[in-house]
């Protein structure tokens, strides 16, 4: 691969630029590539990684799923793979002319969506369980404080 031209350079970013823009370390970027969360980066003739705007958007999605929603890296990889497959199905549906084939595409997309809903429901159930546990601890502390206050006042 040759060095990017000036028009390519505006949409190609070095690992340092991506790290700065996303707030991720260069090591994390390399690790995400190894884990399959990010497709292998294009390389310059000097073997430097070059990232696209699409790569940066994908990294932002990974960060959102990891930091905001608390998904594990393996869950994130599964989510991203499903999203990619749904995109492929969407394109196939768009160009398909046979109605039965369109229905089959929609059926597969529905299966994928239900798979993602299952993952989200598991996460919600775990969070609800954690919340209930924390409320139980608060209640125990409240009861202990009442006992201690009662002992102190007597």
Short mmCIF file of N, CA, C and O in Angstrom, two decimals, residues 8-147:
data_model
loop_
_atom_site.label_atom_id
_atom_site.label_comp_id
_atom_site.label_asym_id
_atom_site.label_seq_id
_atom_site.Cartn_x
_atom_site.Cartn_y
_atom_site.Cartn_z
N UNK A 8 -6.88 11.17 0.58
CA UNK A 8 -6.99 10.03 1.47
C UNK A 8 -6.57 10.40 2.88
O UNK A 8 -7.13 9.93 3.84
N UNK A 9 -5.57 11.26 3.00
CA UNK A 9 -5.03 11.61 4.30
C UNK A 9 -6.09 12.26 5.18
O UNK A 9 -6.06 12.11 6.39
N UNK A 10 -7.03 12.99 4.59
CA UNK A 10 -8.05 13.64 5.41
C UNK A 10 -8.97 12.62 6.06
O UNK A 10 -9.57 12.91 7.07
N UNK A 11 -9.07 11.41 5.48
CA UNK A 11 -9.94 10.41 6.07
C UNK A 11 -9.14 9.25 6.66
O UNK A 11 -9.71 8.26 7.06
N UNK A 12 -7.82 9.37 6.71
CA UNK A 12 -6.97 8.36 7.31
C UNK A 12 -6.24 8.97 8.50
O UNK A 12 -5.70 10.07 8.40
N UNK A 13 -6.26 8.24 9.58
CA UNK A 13 -5.69 8.75 10.82
C UNK A 13 -4.62 7.80 11.34
O UNK A 13 -4.77 6.58 11.22
N UNK A 14 -3.60 8.36 11.96
CA UNK A 14 -2.56 7.54 12.57
C UNK A 14 -3.09 6.99 13.89
O UNK A 14 -4.09 7.47 14.43
N UNK A 15 -2.38 6.02 14.44
CA UNK A 15 -2.79 5.43 15.70
C UNK A 15 -2.77 6.48 16.82
O UNK A 15 -3.63 6.48 17.70
N UNK A 16 -1.81 7.40 16.75
CA UNK A 16 -1.75 8.47 17.75
C UNK A 16 -2.97 9.38 17.67
O UNK A 16 -3.54 9.76 18.69
N UNK A 17 -3.36 9.73 16.44
CA UNK A 17 -4.53 10.59 16.26
C UNK A 17 -5.79 9.90 16.75
O UNK A 17 -6.64 10.52 17.40
N UNK A 18 -5.93 8.61 16.46
CA UNK A 18 -7.12 7.87 16.89
C UNK A 18 -7.14 7.74 18.41
O UNK A 18 -8.18 7.91 19.04
N UNK A 19 -5.98 7.47 19.00
CA UNK A 19 -5.90 7.36 20.46
C UNK A 19 -6.32 8.68 21.11
O UNK A 19 -7.12 8.68 22.07
N UNK A 20 -5.83 9.79 20.60
CA UNK A 20 -6.18 11.10 21.14
C UNK A 20 -7.67 11.37 20.97
O UNK A 20 -8.35 11.81 21.90
N UNK A 21 -8.18 11.10 19.80
CA UNK A 21 -9.58 11.40 19.50
C UNK A 21 -10.56 10.54 20.30
O UNK A 21 -11.60 11.02 20.72
N UNK A 22 -10.22 9.27 20.52
CA UNK A 22 -11.14 8.36 21.20
C UNK A 22 -10.90 8.27 22.70
O UNK A 22 -11.74 7.76 23.43
N UNK A 23 -9.72 8.71 23.15
CA UNK A 23 -9.39 8.58 24.56
C UNK A 23 -8.92 7.17 24.92
O UNK A 23 -8.81 6.83 26.09
N UNK A 24 -8.65 6.36 23.92
CA UNK A 24 -8.13 5.01 24.14
C UNK A 24 -6.62 5.02 23.96
O UNK A 24 -6.09 5.86 23.24
N UNK A 25 -5.95 4.10 24.60
CA UNK A 25 -4.49 4.04 24.42
C UNK A 25 -4.17 3.31 23.12
O UNK A 25 -4.99 2.56 22.59
N UNK A 26 -2.95 3.52 22.64
CA UNK A 26 -2.50 2.80 21.44
C UNK A 26 -2.50 1.30 21.70
O UNK A 26 -2.86 0.52 20.82
N UNK A 27 -2.12 0.91 22.91
CA UNK A 27 -2.13 -0.51 23.27
C UNK A 27 -3.55 -1.08 23.18
O UNK A 27 -3.75 -2.19 22.68
N UNK A 28 -4.53 -0.32 23.66
CA UNK A 28 -5.92 -0.77 23.60
C UNK A 28 -6.37 -0.90 22.15
O UNK A 28 -7.05 -1.87 21.80
N UNK A 29 -5.99 0.04 21.30
CA UNK A 29 -6.35 -0.04 19.89
C UNK A 29 -5.79 -1.31 19.25
O UNK A 29 -6.49 -2.01 18.51
N UNK A 30 -4.54 -1.61 19.55
CA UNK A 30 -3.94 -2.84 19.01
C UNK A 30 -4.65 -4.08 19.56
O UNK A 30 -4.89 -5.03 18.83
N UNK A 31 -4.98 -4.04 20.85
CA UNK A 31 -5.67 -5.17 21.48
C UNK A 31 -7.05 -5.38 20.86
O UNK A 31 -7.44 -6.51 20.59
N UNK A 32 -7.79 -4.30 20.64
CA UNK A 32 -9.11 -4.41 20.03
C UNK A 32 -9.02 -5.01 18.63
O UNK A 32 -9.89 -5.76 18.21
N UNK A 33 -7.95 -4.67 17.92
CA UNK A 33 -7.74 -5.25 16.60
C UNK A 33 -7.48 -6.76 16.73
O UNK A 33 -8.06 -7.56 16.00
N UNK A 34 -6.65 -7.16 17.70
CA UNK A 34 -6.38 -8.58 17.94
C UNK A 34 -7.64 -9.34 18.32
O UNK A 34 -7.83 -10.49 17.92
N UNK A 35 -8.51 -8.70 19.12
CA UNK A 35 -9.74 -9.34 19.61
C UNK A 35 -10.85 -9.39 18.56
O UNK A 35 -11.89 -9.98 18.79
N UNK A 36 -10.64 -8.71 17.43
CA UNK A 36 -11.65 -8.70 16.38
C UNK A 36 -12.73 -7.66 16.59
O UNK A 36 -13.76 -7.68 15.91
N UNK A 37 -12.52 -6.75 17.53
CA UNK A 37 -13.48 -5.66 17.74
C UNK A 37 -13.31 -4.57 16.69
O UNK A 37 -14.21 -3.79 16.45
N UNK A 38 -12.15 -4.55 16.10
CA UNK A 38 -11.80 -3.57 15.07
C UNK A 38 -11.14 -4.35 13.94
O UNK A 38 -10.27 -5.18 14.19
N UNK A 39 -11.57 -4.11 12.69
CA UNK A 39 -10.91 -4.84 11.60
C UNK A 39 -9.44 -4.44 11.51
O UNK A 39 -9.06 -3.35 11.95
N UNK A 40 -8.61 -5.32 10.98
CA UNK A 40 -7.19 -4.97 10.85
C UNK A 40 -7.02 -3.64 10.11
O UNK A 40 -7.64 -3.41 9.08
N UNK A 41 -6.22 -2.78 10.70
CA UNK A 41 -6.01 -1.46 10.11
C UNK A 41 -5.22 -1.57 8.81
O UNK A 41 -4.38 -2.46 8.66
N UNK A 42 -5.55 -0.66 7.89
CA UNK A 42 -4.73 -0.58 6.68
C UNK A 42 -3.35 -0.13 7.09
O UNK A 42 -3.15 0.45 8.15
N UNK A 43 -2.37 -0.43 6.25
CA UNK A 43 -0.98 -0.09 6.57
C UNK A 43 -0.37 0.74 5.46
O UNK A 43 -0.71 0.58 4.29
N UNK A 44 0.54 1.62 5.86
CA UNK A 44 1.31 2.39 4.89
C UNK A 44 2.49 1.54 4.43
O UNK A 44 2.73 0.46 4.97
N UNK A 45 3.25 2.03 3.47
CA UNK A 45 4.44 1.31 3.03
C UNK A 45 5.41 1.13 4.19
O UNK A 45 6.12 0.14 4.26
N UNK A 46 5.42 2.07 5.11
CA UNK A 46 6.28 1.98 6.28
C UNK A 46 5.69 1.11 7.38
O UNK A 46 6.22 1.06 8.48
N UNK A 47 4.57 0.42 7.10
CA UNK A 47 3.88 -0.49 8.01
C UNK A 47 3.22 0.22 9.20
O UNK A 47 3.02 -0.37 10.25
N UNK A 48 2.89 1.50 9.03
CA UNK A 48 2.16 2.22 10.06
C UNK A 48 0.66 2.00 9.86
O UNK A 48 0.16 2.02 8.74
N UNK A 49 -0.03 1.82 10.97
CA UNK A 49 -1.49 1.65 10.90
C UNK A 49 -2.14 2.95 10.46
O UNK A 49 -1.75 4.03 10.89
N UNK A 50 -3.19 2.82 9.63
CA UNK A 50 -3.99 3.96 9.20
C UNK A 50 -5.46 3.60 9.45
O UNK A 50 -5.92 2.53 9.05
N UNK A 51 -6.17 4.48 10.11
CA UNK A 51 -7.56 4.24 10.47
C UNK A 51 -8.49 5.17 9.71
O UNK A 51 -8.14 6.32 9.43
N UNK A 52 -9.68 4.67 9.43
CA UNK A 52 -10.69 5.47 8.72
C UNK A 52 -11.65 6.09 9.72
O UNK A 52 -11.67 5.73 10.90
N UNK A 53 -12.48 6.97 9.21
CA UNK A 53 -13.54 7.57 10.03
C UNK A 53 -14.49 6.47 10.51
O UNK A 53 -14.97 6.50 11.65
N UNK A 54 -14.74 5.48 9.67
CA UNK A 54 -15.59 4.35 10.05
C UNK A 54 -14.98 3.58 11.22
O UNK A 54 -15.70 3.15 12.13
N UNK A 55 -13.66 3.41 11.22
CA UNK A 55 -12.98 2.75 12.34
C UNK A 55 -13.18 3.54 13.63
O UNK A 55 -13.45 2.96 14.69
N UNK A 56 -13.08 4.85 13.54
CA UNK A 56 -13.25 5.69 14.73
C UNK A 56 -14.68 5.59 15.24
O UNK A 56 -14.91 5.47 16.46
N UNK A 57 -15.66 5.58 14.35
CA UNK A 57 -17.05 5.43 14.78
C UNK A 57 -17.26 4.07 15.45
O UNK A 57 -17.99 3.97 16.44
N UNK A 58 -16.65 3.05 14.91
CA UNK A 58 -16.76 1.71 15.52
C UNK A 58 -16.14 1.72 16.92
O UNK A 58 -16.69 1.14 17.85
N UNK A 59 -15.01 2.37 17.08
CA UNK A 59 -14.37 2.46 18.40
C UNK A 59 -15.26 3.22 19.39
O UNK A 59 -15.35 2.84 20.56
N UNK A 60 -15.90 4.27 18.91
CA UNK A 60 -16.83 5.01 19.78
C UNK A 60 -17.99 4.11 20.21
O UNK A 60 -18.45 4.17 21.35
N UNK A 61 -18.46 3.26 19.31
CA UNK A 61 -19.54 2.31 19.63
C UNK A 61 -19.05 1.31 20.67
O UNK A 61 -19.77 0.98 21.62
N UNK A 62 -17.82 0.81 20.51
CA UNK A 62 -17.24 -0.12 21.48
C UNK A 62 -17.17 0.54 22.85
O UNK A 62 -17.56 -0.06 23.87
N UNK A 63 -16.69 1.77 22.90
CA UNK A 63 -16.59 2.49 24.17
C UNK A 63 -17.96 2.66 24.82
O UNK A 63 -18.11 2.51 26.03
N UNK A 64 -18.96 3.00 24.02
CA UNK A 64 -20.32 3.17 24.53
C UNK A 64 -20.83 1.86 25.13
O UNK A 64 -21.37 1.84 26.23
N UNK A 65 -20.66 0.78 24.40
CA UNK A 65 -21.14 -0.52 24.87
C UNK A 65 -20.38 -0.97 26.11
O UNK A 65 -20.95 -1.57 27.02
N UNK A 66 -19.11 -0.66 26.17
CA UNK A 66 -18.27 -1.08 27.30
C UNK A 66 -18.49 -0.19 28.53
O UNK A 66 -18.82 -0.67 29.61
N UNK A 67 -18.34 1.11 28.34
CA UNK A 67 -18.34 2.04 29.48
C UNK A 67 -19.75 2.41 29.95
O UNK A 67 -20.03 2.40 31.13
N UNK A 68 -20.61 2.74 29.02
CA UNK A 68 -21.94 3.22 29.38
C UNK A 68 -22.88 2.07 29.70
O UNK A 68 -23.65 2.13 30.65
N UNK A 69 -22.81 0.99 28.93
CA UNK A 69 -23.77 -0.09 29.08
C UNK A 69 -23.19 -1.31 29.78
O UNK A 69 -23.94 -2.23 30.12
N UNK A 70 -21.88 -1.36 29.99
CA UNK A 70 -21.26 -2.41 30.78
C UNK A 70 -21.14 -3.78 30.13
O UNK A 70 -21.04 -4.79 30.83
N UNK A 71 -21.11 -3.83 28.81
CA UNK A 71 -20.94 -5.11 28.14
C UNK A 71 -19.48 -5.53 28.17
O UNK A 71 -18.58 -4.70 28.13
N UNK A 72 -19.25 -6.85 28.22
CA UNK A 72 -17.89 -7.39 28.15
C UNK A 72 -17.40 -7.29 26.70
O UNK A 72 -18.19 -7.11 25.77
N UNK A 73 -16.10 -7.46 26.52
CA UNK A 73 -15.54 -7.39 25.17
C UNK A 73 -16.09 -8.51 24.28
O UNK A 73 -16.35 -8.29 23.10
N UNK A 74 -16.30 -9.70 24.84
CA UNK A 74 -16.87 -10.78 24.02
C UNK A 74 -18.31 -10.47 23.64
O UNK A 74 -18.75 -10.74 22.52
N UNK A 75 -19.07 -9.87 24.56
CA UNK A 75 -20.44 -9.46 24.24
C UNK A 75 -20.45 -8.37 23.18
O UNK A 75 -21.28 -8.38 22.28
N UNK A 76 -19.50 -7.46 23.29
CA UNK A 76 -19.40 -6.37 22.31
C UNK A 76 -19.08 -6.93 20.93
O UNK A 76 -19.67 -6.52 19.94
N UNK A 77 -18.15 -7.88 20.87
CA UNK A 77 -17.82 -8.49 19.59
C UNK A 77 -19.07 -9.14 18.98
O UNK A 77 -19.34 -8.99 17.80
N UNK A 78 -19.85 -9.83 19.81
CA UNK A 78 -21.08 -10.46 19.35
C UNK A 78 -22.07 -9.40 18.83
O UNK A 78 -22.65 -9.56 17.75
N UNK A 79 -22.23 -8.33 19.57
CA UNK A 79 -23.15 -7.25 19.16
C UNK A 79 -22.70 -6.66 17.82
O UNK A 79 -23.51 -6.45 16.92
N UNK A 80 -21.41 -6.37 17.70
CA UNK A 80 -20.90 -5.77 16.47
C UNK A 80 -21.05 -6.72 15.29
O UNK A 80 -21.40 -6.28 14.18
N UNK A 81 -20.80 -8.00 15.51
CA UNK A 81 -20.97 -8.97 14.43
C UNK A 81 -22.42 -9.03 13.97
O UNK A 81 -22.70 -9.10 12.77
N UNK A 82 -23.34 -9.01 14.93
CA UNK A 82 -24.77 -9.03 14.59
C UNK A 82 -25.14 -7.76 13.83
O UNK A 82 -25.87 -7.81 12.84
N UNK A 83 -24.63 -6.61 14.28
CA UNK A 83 -24.93 -5.35 13.59
C UNK A 83 -24.40 -5.37 12.16
O UNK A 83 -25.07 -4.89 11.24
N UNK A 84 -23.21 -5.94 11.96
CA UNK A 84 -22.66 -6.06 10.61
C UNK A 84 -23.52 -6.97 9.75
O UNK A 84 -23.80 -6.65 8.58
N UNK A 85 -23.94 -8.09 10.31
CA UNK A 85 -24.77 -9.02 9.54
C UNK A 85 -26.11 -8.36 9.19
O UNK A 85 -26.61 -8.52 8.08
N UNK A 86 -26.67 -7.62 10.12
CA UNK A 86 -27.92 -6.92 9.82
C UNK A 86 -27.73 -5.90 8.71
O UNK A 86 -28.60 -5.72 7.86
N UNK A 87 -26.56 -5.24 8.68
CA UNK A 87 -26.27 -4.32 7.59
C UNK A 87 -26.19 -5.03 6.25
O UNK A 87 -26.70 -4.53 5.24
N UNK A 88 -25.58 -6.21 6.25
CA UNK A 88 -25.50 -7.02 5.03
C UNK A 88 -26.90 -7.44 4.58
O UNK A 88 -27.23 -7.38 3.39
N UNK A 89 -27.71 -7.85 5.53
CA UNK A 89 -29.09 -8.25 5.22
C UNK A 89 -29.87 -7.06 4.66
O UNK A 89 -30.63 -7.20 3.69
N UNK A 90 -29.68 -5.90 5.26
CA UNK A 90 -30.37 -4.69 4.80
C UNK A 90 -30.04 -4.39 3.34
O UNK A 90 -30.93 -4.08 2.53
N UNK A 91 -28.76 -4.52 2.98
CA UNK A 91 -28.35 -4.29 1.59
C UNK A 91 -28.94 -5.34 0.66
O UNK A 91 -29.41 -5.02 -0.43
N UNK A 92 -28.91 -6.61 1.09
CA UNK A 92 -29.47 -7.68 0.26
C UNK A 92 -30.97 -7.48 0.07
O UNK A 92 -31.50 -7.67 -1.03
N UNK A 93 -31.65 -7.06 1.12
CA UNK A 93 -33.09 -6.82 1.04
C UNK A 93 -33.37 -5.70 0.03
O UNK A 93 -34.30 -5.78 -0.78
N UNK A 94 -32.56 -4.67 0.08
CA UNK A 94 -32.75 -3.49 -0.78
C UNK A 94 -32.68 -3.86 -2.27
O UNK A 94 -33.45 -3.32 -3.07
N UNK A 95 -31.78 -4.78 -2.63
CA UNK A 95 -31.60 -5.11 -4.04
C UNK A 95 -32.42 -6.32 -4.48
O UNK A 95 -32.57 -6.56 -5.67
N UNK A 96 -32.95 -7.05 -3.51
CA UNK A 96 -33.72 -8.26 -3.81
C UNK A 96 -35.05 -7.90 -4.48
O UNK A 96 -35.70 -6.93 -4.11
N UNK A 97 -35.44 -8.68 -5.48
CA UNK A 97 -36.71 -8.46 -6.16
C UNK A 97 -37.75 -9.53 -5.82
O UNK A 97 -38.94 -9.29 -5.93
N UNK A 98 -37.29 -10.70 -5.40
CA UNK A 98 -38.20 -11.78 -5.07
C UNK A 98 -38.79 -11.57 -3.67
O UNK A 98 -38.06 -11.41 -2.69
N UNK A 99 -40.12 -11.57 -3.59
CA UNK A 99 -40.80 -11.31 -2.32
C UNK A 99 -40.48 -12.36 -1.27
O UNK A 99 -40.31 -12.04 -0.09
N UNK A 100 -40.40 -13.63 -1.67
CA UNK A 100 -40.08 -14.70 -0.70
C UNK A 100 -38.68 -14.52 -0.13
O UNK A 100 -38.45 -14.75 1.06
N UNK A 101 -37.76 -14.11 -0.96
CA UNK A 101 -36.39 -13.87 -0.50
C UNK A 101 -36.36 -12.67 0.45
O UNK A 101 -35.63 -12.68 1.44
N UNK A 102 -37.16 -11.65 0.16
CA UNK A 102 -37.24 -10.49 1.05
C UNK A 102 -37.75 -10.90 2.43
O UNK A 102 -37.24 -10.47 3.45
N UNK A 103 -38.79 -11.76 2.44
CA UNK A 103 -39.33 -12.25 3.70
C UNK A 103 -38.26 -13.05 4.45
O UNK A 103 -38.12 -12.91 5.68
N UNK A 104 -37.49 -13.86 3.75
CA UNK A 104 -36.42 -14.63 4.38
C UNK A 104 -35.37 -13.70 5.00
O UNK A 104 -34.87 -13.96 6.10
N UNK A 105 -35.05 -12.61 4.30
CA UNK A 105 -34.10 -11.62 4.85
C UNK A 105 -34.67 -11.01 6.13
O UNK A 105 -33.95 -10.85 7.13
N UNK A 106 -35.94 -10.67 6.09
CA UNK A 106 -36.56 -10.08 7.28
C UNK A 106 -36.60 -11.08 8.43
O UNK A 106 -36.38 -10.71 9.60
N UNK A 107 -36.87 -12.35 8.12
CA UNK A 107 -36.88 -13.38 9.16
C UNK A 107 -35.51 -13.49 9.83
O UNK A 107 -35.41 -13.57 11.06
N UNK A 108 -34.46 -13.48 9.02
CA UNK A 108 -33.10 -13.57 9.59
C UNK A 108 -32.79 -12.34 10.41
O UNK A 108 -32.20 -12.45 11.50
N UNK A 109 -33.17 -11.16 9.93
CA UNK A 109 -32.95 -9.93 10.69
C UNK A 109 -33.68 -10.00 12.02
O UNK A 109 -33.14 -9.59 13.06
N UNK A 110 -34.91 -10.53 12.01
CA UNK A 110 -35.67 -10.68 13.26
C UNK A 110 -34.95 -11.60 14.24
O UNK A 110 -34.90 -11.33 15.44
N UNK A 111 -34.39 -12.71 13.75
CA UNK A 111 -33.63 -13.63 14.61
C UNK A 111 -32.47 -12.90 15.27
O UNK A 111 -32.21 -13.07 16.46
N UNK A 112 -31.77 -12.09 14.49
CA UNK A 112 -30.62 -11.35 15.01
C UNK A 112 -31.05 -10.32 16.05
O UNK A 112 -30.40 -10.15 17.09
N UNK A 113 -32.15 -9.63 15.77
CA UNK A 113 -32.66 -8.63 16.71
C UNK A 113 -33.07 -9.32 18.02
O UNK A 113 -32.75 -8.82 19.11
N UNK A 114 -33.74 -10.46 17.92
CA UNK A 114 -34.15 -11.19 19.13
C UNK A 114 -32.92 -11.65 19.92
O UNK A 114 -32.94 -11.66 21.16
N UNK A 115 -31.87 -12.02 19.21
CA UNK A 115 -30.61 -12.40 19.88
C UNK A 115 -30.07 -11.22 20.68
O UNK A 115 -29.66 -11.38 21.83
N UNK A 116 -30.08 -10.04 20.09
CA UNK A 116 -29.59 -8.85 20.79
C UNK A 116 -30.51 -8.49 21.96
O UNK A 116 -30.03 -8.08 23.01
N UNK A 117 -31.81 -8.63 21.77
CA UNK A 117 -32.75 -8.35 22.87
C UNK A 117 -32.46 -9.29 24.04
O UNK A 117 -32.47 -8.87 25.20
N UNK A 118 -32.17 -10.55 23.75
CA UNK A 118 -31.83 -11.50 24.81
C UNK A 118 -30.62 -11.06 25.60
O UNK A 118 -30.59 -11.13 26.84
N UNK A 119 -29.61 -10.58 24.91
CA UNK A 119 -28.40 -10.09 25.56
C UNK A 119 -28.70 -8.88 26.44
O UNK A 119 -28.24 -8.78 27.58
N UNK A 120 -29.53 -7.96 25.92
CA UNK A 120 -29.90 -6.77 26.68
C UNK A 120 -30.73 -7.17 27.91
O UNK A 120 -30.53 -6.63 29.01
N UNK A 121 -31.65 -8.13 27.74
CA UNK A 121 -32.47 -8.56 28.87
C UNK A 121 -31.62 -9.22 29.96
O UNK A 121 -31.89 -9.05 31.14
N UNK A 122 -30.59 -9.97 29.56
CA UNK A 122 -29.67 -10.55 30.54
C UNK A 122 -28.98 -9.45 31.34
O UNK A 122 -28.83 -9.54 32.55
N UNK A 123 -28.54 -8.42 30.63
CA UNK A 123 -27.85 -7.30 31.29
C UNK A 123 -28.80 -6.59 32.25
O UNK A 123 -28.43 -6.26 33.38
N UNK A 124 -30.04 -6.36 31.81
CA UNK A 124 -31.04 -5.70 32.66
C UNK A 124 -31.31 -6.54 33.91
O UNK A 124 -31.36 -6.01 35.02
N UNK A 125 -31.47 -7.84 33.75
CA UNK A 125 -31.74 -8.73 34.89
C UNK A 125 -30.59 -8.68 35.89
O UNK A 125 -30.81 -8.61 37.11
N UNK A 126 -29.36 -8.70 35.39
CA UNK A 126 -28.21 -8.63 36.29
C UNK A 126 -28.16 -7.29 37.02
O UNK A 126 -27.86 -7.24 38.22
N UNK A 127 -28.46 -6.21 36.32
CA UNK A 127 -28.47 -4.90 36.95
C UNK A 127 -29.59 -4.78 37.98
O UNK A 127 -29.39 -4.21 39.06
N UNK A 128 -30.75 -5.34 37.67
CA UNK A 128 -31.86 -5.31 38.64
C UNK A 128 -31.51 -6.11 39.88
O UNK A 128 -31.84 -5.71 41.00
N UNK A 129 -30.85 -7.24 39.69
CA UNK A 129 -30.42 -8.05 40.83
C UNK A 129 -29.40 -7.28 41.68
O UNK A 129 -29.47 -7.28 42.91
N UNK A 130 -28.49 -6.61 41.03
CA UNK A 130 -27.50 -5.81 41.75
C UNK A 130 -28.17 -4.68 42.52
O UNK A 130 -27.84 -4.41 43.68
N UNK A 131 -29.13 -4.02 41.89
CA UNK A 131 -29.85 -2.93 42.55
C UNK A 131 -30.59 -3.45 43.78
O UNK A 131 -30.53 -2.84 44.85
N UNK A 132 -31.27 -4.59 43.65
CA UNK A 132 -32.00 -5.17 44.79
C UNK A 132 -31.04 -5.49 45.93
O UNK A 132 -31.35 -5.23 47.11
N UNK A 133 -29.88 -6.02 45.61
CA UNK A 133 -28.88 -6.33 46.62
C UNK A 133 -28.41 -5.07 47.34
O UNK A 133 -28.27 -5.06 48.57
N UNK A 134 -28.20 -4.01 46.60
CA UNK A 134 -27.77 -2.75 47.21
C UNK A 134 -28.86 -2.16 48.10
O UNK A 134 -28.58 -1.64 49.19
N UNK A 135 -30.11 -2.23 47.67
CA UNK A 135 -31.22 -1.76 48.51
C UNK A 135 -31.32 -2.58 49.79
O UNK A 135 -31.60 -2.04 50.87
N UNK A 136 -31.08 -3.89 49.70
CA UNK A 136 -31.09 -4.74 50.88
C UNK A 136 -30.01 -4.31 51.86
O UNK A 136 -30.25 -4.24 53.07
N UNK A 137 -28.84 -3.99 51.35
CA UNK A 137 -27.75 -3.52 52.21
C UNK A 137 -28.12 -2.20 52.87
O UNK A 137 -27.85 -1.99 54.06
N UNK A 138 -28.71 -1.29 52.10
CA UNK A 138 -29.14 -0.02 52.68
C UNK A 138 -30.14 -0.24 53.81
O UNK A 138 -30.07 0.42 54.85
N UNK A 139 -31.07 -1.14 53.60
CA UNK A 139 -32.08 -1.42 54.62
C UNK A 139 -31.45 -2.00 55.88
O UNK A 139 -31.79 -1.61 56.99
N UNK A 140 -30.49 -2.91 55.71
CA UNK A 140 -29.79 -3.47 56.88
C UNK A 140 -29.05 -2.37 57.63
O UNK A 140 -29.05 -2.34 58.86
N UNK A 141 -28.42 -1.46 56.89
CA UNK A 141 -27.70 -0.34 57.55
C UNK A 141 -28.69 0.55 58.30
O UNK A 141 -28.40 1.00 59.41
N UNK A 142 -29.83 0.81 57.69
CA UNK A 142 -30.85 1.64 58.35
C UNK A 142 -31.29 0.99 59.66
O UNK A 142 -31.39 1.65 60.69
N UNK A 143 -31.52 -0.33 59.60
CA UNK A 143 -31.94 -1.05 60.81
C UNK A 143 -30.85 -1.02 61.88
O UNK A 143 -31.14 -0.83 63.07
N UNK A 144 -29.60 -1.20 61.49
CA UNK A 144 -28.50 -1.15 62.45
C UNK A 144 -28.37 0.23 63.08
O UNK A 144 -28.12 0.36 64.28
N UNK A 145 -28.56 1.26 62.26
CA UNK A 145 -28.48 2.63 62.79
C UNK A 145 -29.61 2.88 63.79
O UNK A 145 -29.40 3.54 64.81
N UNK A 146 -30.79 2.35 63.52
CA UNK A 146 -31.91 2.51 64.46
C UNK A 146 -31.57 1.84 65.79
O UNK A 146 -31.82 2.41 66.85
N UNK A 147 -31.02 0.64 65.74
CA UNK A 147 -30.65 -0.07 66.96
C UNK A 147 -29.59 0.73 67.71
O UNK A 147 -29.68 0.92 68.93
#
